[in-house]
Coordinates of C-alpha atoms and ligand atoms in Angstrom, one line a residue:
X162 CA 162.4 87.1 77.0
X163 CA 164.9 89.0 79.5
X164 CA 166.9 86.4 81.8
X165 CA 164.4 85.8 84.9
X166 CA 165.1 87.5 88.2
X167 CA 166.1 85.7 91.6
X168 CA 166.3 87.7 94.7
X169 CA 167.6 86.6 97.9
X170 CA 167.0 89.4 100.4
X171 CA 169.2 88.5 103.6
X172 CA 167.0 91.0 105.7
X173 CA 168.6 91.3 108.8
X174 CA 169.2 87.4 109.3
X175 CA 172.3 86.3 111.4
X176 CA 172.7 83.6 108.5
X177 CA 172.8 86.2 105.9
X178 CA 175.5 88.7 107.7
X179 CA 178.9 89.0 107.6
X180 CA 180.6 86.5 105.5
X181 CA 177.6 84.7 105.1
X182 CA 176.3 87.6 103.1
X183 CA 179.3 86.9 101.2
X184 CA 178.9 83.1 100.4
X185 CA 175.3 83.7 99.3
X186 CA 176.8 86.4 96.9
X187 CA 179.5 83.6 96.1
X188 CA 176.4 81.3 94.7
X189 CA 174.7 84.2 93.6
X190 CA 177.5 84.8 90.9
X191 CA 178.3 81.3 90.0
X192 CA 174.4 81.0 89.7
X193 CA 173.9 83.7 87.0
X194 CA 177.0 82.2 85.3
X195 CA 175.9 78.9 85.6
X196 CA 172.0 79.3 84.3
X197 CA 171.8 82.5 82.7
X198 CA 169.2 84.2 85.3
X199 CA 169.9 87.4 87.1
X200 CA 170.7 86.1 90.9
X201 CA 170.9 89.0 93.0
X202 CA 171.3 89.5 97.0
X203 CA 170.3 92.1 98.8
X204 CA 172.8 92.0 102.2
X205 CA 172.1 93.7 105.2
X206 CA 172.4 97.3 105.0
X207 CA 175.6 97.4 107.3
X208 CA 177.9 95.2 104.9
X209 CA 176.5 96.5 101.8
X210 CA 179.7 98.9 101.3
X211 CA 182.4 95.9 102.2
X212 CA 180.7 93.7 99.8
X213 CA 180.3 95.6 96.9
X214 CA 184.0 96.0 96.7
X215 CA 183.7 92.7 95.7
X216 CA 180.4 92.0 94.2
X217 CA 178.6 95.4 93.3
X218 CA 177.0 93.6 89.8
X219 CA 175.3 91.0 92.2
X220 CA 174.2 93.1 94.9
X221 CA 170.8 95.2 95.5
X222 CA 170.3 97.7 97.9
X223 CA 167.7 96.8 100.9
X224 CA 166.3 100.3 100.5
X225 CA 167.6 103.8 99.1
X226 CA 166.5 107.5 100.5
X227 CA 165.7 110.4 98.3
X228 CA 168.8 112.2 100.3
X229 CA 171.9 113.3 97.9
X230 CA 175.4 113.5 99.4
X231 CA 175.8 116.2 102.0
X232 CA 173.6 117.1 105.0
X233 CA 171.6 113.7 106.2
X234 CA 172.1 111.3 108.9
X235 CA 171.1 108.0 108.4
X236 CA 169.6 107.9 105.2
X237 CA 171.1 106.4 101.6
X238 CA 171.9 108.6 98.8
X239 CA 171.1 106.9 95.7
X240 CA 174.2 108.5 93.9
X241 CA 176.3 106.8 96.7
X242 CA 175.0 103.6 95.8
X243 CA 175.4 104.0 92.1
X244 CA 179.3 104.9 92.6
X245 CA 179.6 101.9 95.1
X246 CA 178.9 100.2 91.4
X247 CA 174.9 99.3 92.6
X248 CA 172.5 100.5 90.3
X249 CA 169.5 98.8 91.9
X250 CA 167.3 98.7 95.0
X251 CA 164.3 97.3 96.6
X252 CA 161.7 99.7 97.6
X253 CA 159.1 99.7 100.1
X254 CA 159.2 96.2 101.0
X255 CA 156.5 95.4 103.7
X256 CA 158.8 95.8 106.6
X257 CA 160.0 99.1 105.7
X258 CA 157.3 101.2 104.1
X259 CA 157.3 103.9 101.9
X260 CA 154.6 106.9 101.8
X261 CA 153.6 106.8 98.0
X262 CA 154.6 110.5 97.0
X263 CA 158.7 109.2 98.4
X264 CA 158.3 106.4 96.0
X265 CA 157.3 108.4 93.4
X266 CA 160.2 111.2 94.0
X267 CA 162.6 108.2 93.9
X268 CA 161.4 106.7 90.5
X269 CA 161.8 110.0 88.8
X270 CA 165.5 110.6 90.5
X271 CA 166.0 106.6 89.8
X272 CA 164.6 106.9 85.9
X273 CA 167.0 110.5 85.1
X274 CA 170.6 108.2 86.5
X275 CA 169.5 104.7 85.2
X276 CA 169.1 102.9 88.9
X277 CA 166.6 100.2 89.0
X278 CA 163.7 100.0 91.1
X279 CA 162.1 96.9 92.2
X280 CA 159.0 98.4 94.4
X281 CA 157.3 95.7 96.7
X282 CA 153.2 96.0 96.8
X283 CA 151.3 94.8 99.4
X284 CA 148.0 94.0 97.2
X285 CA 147.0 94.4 93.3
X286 CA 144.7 97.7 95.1
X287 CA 148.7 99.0 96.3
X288 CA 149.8 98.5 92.1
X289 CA 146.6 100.1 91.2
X290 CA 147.6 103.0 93.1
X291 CA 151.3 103.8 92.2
X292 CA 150.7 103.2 88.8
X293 CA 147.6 105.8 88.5
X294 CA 150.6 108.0 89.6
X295 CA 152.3 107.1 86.6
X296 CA 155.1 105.4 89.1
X297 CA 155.9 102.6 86.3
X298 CA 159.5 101.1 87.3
X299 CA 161.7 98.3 86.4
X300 CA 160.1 96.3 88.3
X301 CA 156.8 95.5 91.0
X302 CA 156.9 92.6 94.0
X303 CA 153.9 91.3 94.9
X304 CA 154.8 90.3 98.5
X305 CA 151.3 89.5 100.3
X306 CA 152.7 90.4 104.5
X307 CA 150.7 88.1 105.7
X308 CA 152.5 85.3 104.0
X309 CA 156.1 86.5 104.5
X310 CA 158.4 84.0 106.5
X311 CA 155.5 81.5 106.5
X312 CA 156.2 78.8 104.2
X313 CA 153.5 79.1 102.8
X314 CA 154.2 80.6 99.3
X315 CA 152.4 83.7 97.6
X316 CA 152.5 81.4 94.4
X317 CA 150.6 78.4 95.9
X318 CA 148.2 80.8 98.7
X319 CA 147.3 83.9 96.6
X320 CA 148.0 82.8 93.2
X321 CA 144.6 84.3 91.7
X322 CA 145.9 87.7 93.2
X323 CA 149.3 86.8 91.9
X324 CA 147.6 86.4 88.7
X325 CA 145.9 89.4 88.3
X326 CA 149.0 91.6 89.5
X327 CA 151.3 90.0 86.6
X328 CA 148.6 90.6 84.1
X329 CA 148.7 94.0 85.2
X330 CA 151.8 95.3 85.0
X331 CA 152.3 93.4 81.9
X332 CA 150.2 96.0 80.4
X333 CA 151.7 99.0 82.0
X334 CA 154.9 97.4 80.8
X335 CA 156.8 96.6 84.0
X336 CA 158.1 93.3 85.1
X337 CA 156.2 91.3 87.4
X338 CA 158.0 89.6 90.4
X339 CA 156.9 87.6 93.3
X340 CA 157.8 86.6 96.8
X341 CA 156.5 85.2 100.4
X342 CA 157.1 82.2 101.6
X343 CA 158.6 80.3 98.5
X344 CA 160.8 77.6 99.7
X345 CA 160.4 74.7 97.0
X346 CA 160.3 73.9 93.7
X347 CA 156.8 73.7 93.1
X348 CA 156.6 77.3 94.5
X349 CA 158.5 78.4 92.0
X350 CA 157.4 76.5 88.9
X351 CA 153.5 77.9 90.2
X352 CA 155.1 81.7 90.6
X353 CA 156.4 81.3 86.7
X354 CA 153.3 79.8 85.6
X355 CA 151.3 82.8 86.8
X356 CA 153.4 85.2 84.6
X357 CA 156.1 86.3 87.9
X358 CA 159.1 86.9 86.0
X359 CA 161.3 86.1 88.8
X360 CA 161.0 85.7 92.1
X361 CA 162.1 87.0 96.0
X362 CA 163.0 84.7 98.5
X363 CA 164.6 85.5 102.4
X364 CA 164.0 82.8 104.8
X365 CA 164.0 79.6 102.6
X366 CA 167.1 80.4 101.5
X367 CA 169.6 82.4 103.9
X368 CA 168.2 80.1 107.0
X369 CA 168.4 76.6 104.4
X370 CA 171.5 74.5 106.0
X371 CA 173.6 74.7 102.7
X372 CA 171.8 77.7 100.5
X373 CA 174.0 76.7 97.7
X374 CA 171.3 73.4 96.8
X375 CA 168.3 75.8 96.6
X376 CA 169.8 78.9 94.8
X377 CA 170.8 75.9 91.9
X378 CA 167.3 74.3 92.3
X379 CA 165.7 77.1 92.1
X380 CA 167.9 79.4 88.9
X381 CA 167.7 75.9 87.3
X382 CA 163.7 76.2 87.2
X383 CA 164.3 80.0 86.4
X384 CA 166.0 79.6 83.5
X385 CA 163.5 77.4 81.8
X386 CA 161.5 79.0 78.9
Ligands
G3P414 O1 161.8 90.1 100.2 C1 161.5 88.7 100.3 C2 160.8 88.4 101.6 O2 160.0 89.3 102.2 C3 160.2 87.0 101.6 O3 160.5 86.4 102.8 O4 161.1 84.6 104.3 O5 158.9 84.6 103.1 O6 161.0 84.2 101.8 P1 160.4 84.9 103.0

């Protein structure tokens, strides 16, 4: 089995900004060290560039645009990102959607220059969708919205949907990930045990008082056969 996948996506969080985007990537790297699971952070789009000087290997992009260099405002090139050393980037996450035929554009630009995708879904019906147009990346998150920043975990609330999403892409061939309101152990150990091969996590983490015990707690679970 490939080394399981931890997530922390700092959003737009006060707690994850700034040099607190750069302690979580701090853990982050001793973490994958330390328990042989892939812990990245995904930092607010503004201190992406600063950060990767330092930490590029442990870093994925909050989103990425189907715009090259030259003549865009606003957008991110995924070439930029790739020679800021970043070869990997969530994609239509819940609170930034995507229209299907962009995602698809981006997994063929992201499949010819070797730069990861890890495309949220919304439902198994959303997975159903991209993958009848043949959108097959390196990776799918099943992030139900209605559970995101609840504490109430996607793992323990939707697990027969979670189920049914990991069985699916297992056949299509792409990793399954989860994430929504995961915030303990038991969250995690239930997202594993429904075939999630790693898992995305915001507020339990970045808002945590020290996010150092949880990134342990939960890799240490991770790394687990
Ligand atoms: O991308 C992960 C995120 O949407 C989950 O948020 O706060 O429920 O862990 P949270």
């Amino acid at each position: 089995m490939d080394r399981r996948i931890f997530i922390i996506n700092c959003k737009n969080y006060r707690e994850g900004s700034g040099e607190k985007a750069a302690k979580l990537l701090e853990y982050a790297e001793a973490a994958s060290h330390n328990f042989g699971v892939e812990v990245l952070v995904a930092p607010p789009l503004l201190d992406t560039y600063y950060l990767a000087r330092r930490y590029s290997g442990h870093i994925i992009s909050q989103a990425v645009d189907t715009v090259g260099y030259g003549s865009s405002t606003g957008h991110i090139p995924m070439e930029r990102l790739l020679d800021m050393g970043i070869d990997i980037s969530l994609l239509n996450h819940s609170e930034n959607r995507v229209p299907h035929n962009v995602i698809r554009d981006l997994y063929i630009a992201g499949e010819s220059r070797d730069f990861r995708l890890v495309i949220c879904v919304a439902s198994v019906e959303e997975l159903e969708e991209l993958l009848s147009m043949d959108v097959t990346p390196y990776a799918y998150a099943y992030e139900p919205p209605e559970l995101i920043g609840s504490g109430r975990s996607v793992s323990r609330y939707a697990g027969e949907e979670l189920q049914r999403f990991t069985e699916r892409c297992r056949e299509a061939g792409v990793k399954p990930l989860c994430g929504a309101g995961i915030t303990n152990e038991e969250d995690v150990e239930l997202a594993i045990e429904y075939g999630s091969e790693g898992i995305l996590v915001a507020s339990g983490i970045v808002k945590h008082p020290n996010p150092l015990e949880p990134i342990n707690r939960f890799s240490h679970i991770l790394a687990r056969d």
